[in-house]
CSV table of C-alpha atoms in Angstrom, one decimal:
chain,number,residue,atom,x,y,z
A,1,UNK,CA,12.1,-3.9,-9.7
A,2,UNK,CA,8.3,-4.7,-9.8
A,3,UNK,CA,7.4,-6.1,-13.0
A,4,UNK,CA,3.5,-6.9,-14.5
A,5,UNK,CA,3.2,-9.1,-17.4
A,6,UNK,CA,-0.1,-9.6,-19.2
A,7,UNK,CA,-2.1,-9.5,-15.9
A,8,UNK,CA,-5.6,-11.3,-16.3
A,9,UNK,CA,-8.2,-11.2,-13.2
A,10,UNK,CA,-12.0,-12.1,-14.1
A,11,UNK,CA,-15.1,-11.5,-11.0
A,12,UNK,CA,-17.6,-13.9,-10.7
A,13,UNK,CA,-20.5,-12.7,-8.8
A,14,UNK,CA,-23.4,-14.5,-7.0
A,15,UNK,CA,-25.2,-13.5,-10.0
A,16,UNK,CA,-24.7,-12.4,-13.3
A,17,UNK,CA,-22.1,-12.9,-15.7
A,18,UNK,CA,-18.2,-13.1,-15.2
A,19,UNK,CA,-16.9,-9.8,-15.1
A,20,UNK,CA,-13.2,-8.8,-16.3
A,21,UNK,CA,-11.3,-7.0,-14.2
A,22,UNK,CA,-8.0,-6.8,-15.8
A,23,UNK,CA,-7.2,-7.7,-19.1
A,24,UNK,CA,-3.5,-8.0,-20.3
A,25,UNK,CA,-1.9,-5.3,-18.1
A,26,UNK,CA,1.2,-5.2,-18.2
A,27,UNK,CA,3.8,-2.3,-15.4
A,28,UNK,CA,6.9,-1.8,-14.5
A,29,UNK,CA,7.9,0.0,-11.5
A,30,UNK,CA,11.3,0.4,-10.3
A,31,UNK,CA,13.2,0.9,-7.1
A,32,UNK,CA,12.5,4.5,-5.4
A,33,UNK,CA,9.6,4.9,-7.9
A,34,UNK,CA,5.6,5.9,-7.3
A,35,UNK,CA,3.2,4.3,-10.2
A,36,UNK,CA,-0.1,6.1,-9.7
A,37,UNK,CA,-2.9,4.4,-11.0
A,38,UNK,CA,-5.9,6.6,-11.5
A,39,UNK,CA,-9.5,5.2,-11.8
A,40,UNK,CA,-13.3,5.4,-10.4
A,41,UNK,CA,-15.0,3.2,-7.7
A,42,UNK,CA,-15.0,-0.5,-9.2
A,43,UNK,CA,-12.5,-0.3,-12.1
A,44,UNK,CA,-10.2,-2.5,-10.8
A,45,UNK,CA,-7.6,-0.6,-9.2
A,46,UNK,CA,-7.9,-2.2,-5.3
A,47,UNK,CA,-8.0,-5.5,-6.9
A,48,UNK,CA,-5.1,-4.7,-8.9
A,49,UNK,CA,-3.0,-4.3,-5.4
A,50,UNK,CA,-4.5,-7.5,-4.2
A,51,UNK,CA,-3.5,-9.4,-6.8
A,52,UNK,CA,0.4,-7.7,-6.0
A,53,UNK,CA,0.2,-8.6,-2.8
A,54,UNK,CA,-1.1,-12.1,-3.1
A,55,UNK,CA,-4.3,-11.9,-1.8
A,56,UNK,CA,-5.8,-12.7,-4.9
A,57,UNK,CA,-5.1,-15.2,-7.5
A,58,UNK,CA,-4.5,-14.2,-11.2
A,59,UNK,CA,-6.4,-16.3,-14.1
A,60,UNK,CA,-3.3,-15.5,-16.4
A,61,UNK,CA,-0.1,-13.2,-16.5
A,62,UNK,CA,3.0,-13.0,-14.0
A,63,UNK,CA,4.2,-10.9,-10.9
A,64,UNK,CA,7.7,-10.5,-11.0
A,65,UNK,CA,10.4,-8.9,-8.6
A,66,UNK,CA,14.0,-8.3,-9.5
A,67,UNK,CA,13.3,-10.9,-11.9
A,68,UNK,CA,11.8,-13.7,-9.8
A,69,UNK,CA,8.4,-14.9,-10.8
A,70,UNK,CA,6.4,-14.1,-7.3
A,71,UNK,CA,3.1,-15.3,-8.9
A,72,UNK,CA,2.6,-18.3,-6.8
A,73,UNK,CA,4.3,-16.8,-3.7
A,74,UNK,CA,2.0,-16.4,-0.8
A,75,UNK,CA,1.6,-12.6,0.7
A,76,UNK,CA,3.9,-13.4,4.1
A,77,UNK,CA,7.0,-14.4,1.1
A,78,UNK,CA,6.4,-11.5,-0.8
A,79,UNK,CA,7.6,-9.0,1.6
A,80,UNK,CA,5.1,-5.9,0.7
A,81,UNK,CA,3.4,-4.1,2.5
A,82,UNK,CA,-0.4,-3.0,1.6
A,83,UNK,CA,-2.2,0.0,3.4
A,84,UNK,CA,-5.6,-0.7,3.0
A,85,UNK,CA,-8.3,2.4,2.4
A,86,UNK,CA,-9.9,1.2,5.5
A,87,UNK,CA,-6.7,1.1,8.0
A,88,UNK,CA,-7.0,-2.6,9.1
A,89,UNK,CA,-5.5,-2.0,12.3
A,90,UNK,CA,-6.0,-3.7,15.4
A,91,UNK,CA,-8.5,-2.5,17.6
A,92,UNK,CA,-7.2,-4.4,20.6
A,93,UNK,CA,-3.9,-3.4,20.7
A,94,UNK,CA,-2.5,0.0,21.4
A,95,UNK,CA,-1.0,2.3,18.9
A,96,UNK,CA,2.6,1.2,19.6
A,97,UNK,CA,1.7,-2.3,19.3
A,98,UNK,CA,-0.2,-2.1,16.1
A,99,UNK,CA,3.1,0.0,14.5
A,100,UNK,CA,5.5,-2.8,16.1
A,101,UNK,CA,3.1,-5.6,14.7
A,102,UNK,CA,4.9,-6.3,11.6
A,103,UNK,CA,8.7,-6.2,13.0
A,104,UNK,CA,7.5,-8.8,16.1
A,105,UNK,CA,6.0,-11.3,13.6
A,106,UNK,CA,9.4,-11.1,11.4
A,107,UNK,CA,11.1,-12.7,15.1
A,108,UNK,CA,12.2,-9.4,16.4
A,109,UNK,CA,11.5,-9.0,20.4
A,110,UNK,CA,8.5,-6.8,21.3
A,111,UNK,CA,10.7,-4.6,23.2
A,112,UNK,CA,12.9,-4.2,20.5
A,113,UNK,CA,10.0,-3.5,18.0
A,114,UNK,CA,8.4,-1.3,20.4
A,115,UNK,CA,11.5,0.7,20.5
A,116,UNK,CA,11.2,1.1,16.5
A,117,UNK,CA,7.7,1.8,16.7
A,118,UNK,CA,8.2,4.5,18.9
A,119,UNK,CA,10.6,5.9,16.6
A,120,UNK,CA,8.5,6.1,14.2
A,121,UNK,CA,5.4,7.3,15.7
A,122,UNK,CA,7.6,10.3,16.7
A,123,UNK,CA,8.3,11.0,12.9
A,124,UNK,CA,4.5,11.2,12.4
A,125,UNK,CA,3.7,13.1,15.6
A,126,UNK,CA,2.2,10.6,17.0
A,127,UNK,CA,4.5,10.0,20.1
A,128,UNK,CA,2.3,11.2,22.7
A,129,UNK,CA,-0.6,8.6,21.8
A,130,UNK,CA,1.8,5.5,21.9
A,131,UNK,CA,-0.3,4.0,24.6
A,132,UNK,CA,-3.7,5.0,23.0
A,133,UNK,CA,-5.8,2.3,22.0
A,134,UNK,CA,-6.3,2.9,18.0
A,135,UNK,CA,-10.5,3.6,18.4
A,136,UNK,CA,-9.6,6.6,20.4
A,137,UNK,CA,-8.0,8.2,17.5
A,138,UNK,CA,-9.5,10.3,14.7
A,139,UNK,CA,-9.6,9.0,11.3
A,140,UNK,CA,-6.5,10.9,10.3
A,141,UNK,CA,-4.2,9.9,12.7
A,142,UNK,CA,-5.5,6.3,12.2
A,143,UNK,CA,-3.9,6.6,9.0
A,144,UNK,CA,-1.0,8.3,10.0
A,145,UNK,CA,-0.4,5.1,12.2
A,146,UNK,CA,-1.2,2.4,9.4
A,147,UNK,CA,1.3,4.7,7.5
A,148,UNK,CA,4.2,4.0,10.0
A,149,UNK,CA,2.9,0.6,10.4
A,150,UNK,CA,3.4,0.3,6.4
A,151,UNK,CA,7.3,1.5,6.6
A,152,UNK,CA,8.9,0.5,9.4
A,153,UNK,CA,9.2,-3.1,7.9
A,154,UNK,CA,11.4,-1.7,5.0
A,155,UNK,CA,9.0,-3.6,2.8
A,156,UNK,CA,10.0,-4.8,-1.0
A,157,UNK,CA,7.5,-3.2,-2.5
A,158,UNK,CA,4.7,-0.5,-0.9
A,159,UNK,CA,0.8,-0.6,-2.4
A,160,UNK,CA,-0.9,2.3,-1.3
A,161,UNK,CA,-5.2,2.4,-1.7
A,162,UNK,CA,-6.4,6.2,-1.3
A,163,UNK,CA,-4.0,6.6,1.7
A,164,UNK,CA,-4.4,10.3,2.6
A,165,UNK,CA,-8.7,10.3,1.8
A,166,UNK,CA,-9.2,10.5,5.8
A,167,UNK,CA,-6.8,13.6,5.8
A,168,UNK,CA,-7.4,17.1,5.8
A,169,UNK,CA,-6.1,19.4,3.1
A,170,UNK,CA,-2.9,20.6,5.1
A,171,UNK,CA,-1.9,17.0,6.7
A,172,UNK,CA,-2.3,15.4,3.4
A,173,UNK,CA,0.0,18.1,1.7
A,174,UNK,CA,2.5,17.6,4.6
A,175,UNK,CA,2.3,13.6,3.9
A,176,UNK,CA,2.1,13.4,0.5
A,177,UNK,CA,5.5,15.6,0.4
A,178,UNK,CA,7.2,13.4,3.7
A,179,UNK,CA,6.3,10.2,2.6
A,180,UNK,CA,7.1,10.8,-1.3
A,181,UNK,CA,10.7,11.3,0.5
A,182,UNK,CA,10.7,8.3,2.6
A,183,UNK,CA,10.0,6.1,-0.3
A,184,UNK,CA,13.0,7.9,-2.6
A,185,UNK,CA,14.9,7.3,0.5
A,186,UNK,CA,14.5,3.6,1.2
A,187,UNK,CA,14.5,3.5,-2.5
A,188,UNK,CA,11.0,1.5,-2.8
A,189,UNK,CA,9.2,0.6,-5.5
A,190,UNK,CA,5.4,2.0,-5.1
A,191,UNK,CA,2.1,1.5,-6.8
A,192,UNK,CA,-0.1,4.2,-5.4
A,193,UNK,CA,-3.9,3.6,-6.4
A,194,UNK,CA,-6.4,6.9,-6.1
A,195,UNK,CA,-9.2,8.4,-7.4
A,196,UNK,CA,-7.8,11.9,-7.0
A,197,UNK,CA,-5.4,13.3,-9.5
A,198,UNK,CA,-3.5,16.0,-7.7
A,199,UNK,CA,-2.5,13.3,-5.2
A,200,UNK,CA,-1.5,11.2,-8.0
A,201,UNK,CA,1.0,13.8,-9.4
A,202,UNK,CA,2.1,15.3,-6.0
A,203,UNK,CA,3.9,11.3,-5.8
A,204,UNK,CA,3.6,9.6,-8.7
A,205,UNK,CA,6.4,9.6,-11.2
A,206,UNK,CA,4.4,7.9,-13.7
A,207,UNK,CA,0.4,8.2,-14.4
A,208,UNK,CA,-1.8,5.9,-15.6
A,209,UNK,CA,-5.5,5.5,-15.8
A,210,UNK,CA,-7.0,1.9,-15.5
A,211,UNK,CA,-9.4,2.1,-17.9
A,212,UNK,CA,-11.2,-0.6,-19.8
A,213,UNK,CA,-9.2,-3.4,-17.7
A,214,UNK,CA,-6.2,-2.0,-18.6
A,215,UNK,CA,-3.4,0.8,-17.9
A,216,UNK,CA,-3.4,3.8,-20.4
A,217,UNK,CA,-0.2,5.9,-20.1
A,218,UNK,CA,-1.5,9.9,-18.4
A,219,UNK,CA,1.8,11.1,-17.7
């Protein structure tokens, strides 16, 4: 179980004042459950999941997982996994290699990790661009890949920023509805960050809306 108590993250920019960000928050999230945050460009929601995966340090609160404070932990201890909006995949590996990236760098062998990647590019359709390098790839199926690159670690805990927006209507139904099940399956705790609400209720179990530094209960 993913815990959030009192959560306190302040921005100081090159100018201007200090800027809070989040201001006592406080979650919990529990094994095989989506959290879907709603909230606009800048509220706070992208550097929310930062902060939970320990690429960002709090000013005040606690992280906690099955009851272990995780607030000082770096991000290769935590065990999650964080899509970015972007993709962040490597543009000088191929598409089986970015998927297998993860399960080499926790010791497996590459051919063993190939193997798995394989796997699971089949599950997304993806199988027949194994080989491709990821630049050759439209934007959705560059997400489809950072997708499988996010689950086939079996990560703790998955944070999820805007990961269908590069999809088109039909796909990101046919995701929304696969991946909702993968996650109930390997019985993950989720914090799914969007701007869009449908998506938000399509996979989230609970709603909330960051607003004013801090989570308001929608559903």
């Amino acid at each position: 179980m993913l815990e959030l108590q009192s959560l306190h993250k302040t921005w100081q920019p090159t100018r201007g004042d200090t800027r809070v960000l989040l201001h006592n928050l406080n979650l919990t999230v529990r094994p095989g459950e989506t959290a879907a945050i709603l909230g606009p460009s800048g509220s706070g929601k992208s550097t929310l999941l930062k902060v939970l995966a320990g690429l960002e340090p709090l000013d005040a609160g606690c992280v906690r997982f099955n009851g272990e404070d995780i607030t000082a932990l770096p991000p290769e201890r935590r065990h999650f996994a964080l899509m970015f909006q972007d993709f962040a995949l490597f543009p000088h590996l191929n598409v089986q290699d970015n998927v297998a990236f993860g399960l080499v760098e926790q010791g497996q062998s590459k051919r063993e990790a190939r193997t798995q990647a394989q796997d699971m590019l089949q599950r997304f359709g993806l199988g027949a661009f194994a080989q491709a390098k990821v630049w050759q790839l439209s934007g959705g199926e560059q997400q489809r890949v950072a997708l499988a690159r996010a689950l086939i670690t079996q990560p703790r805990v998955l944070l999820l920023d805007e990961p269908f927006s590069a999809l088109d209507a039909a796909l990101r139904l046919q995701l929304r509805e696969e991946f909702s099940q993968r996650i109930a399956d390997l019985n993950i705790a989720t914090v799914l960050v969007t701007h869009d609400e449908t998506e938000a209720r399509a996979m989230g179990q609970r709603g909330y809306r960051l607003t004013d530094c801090a989570l308001q209960v929608v559903w």
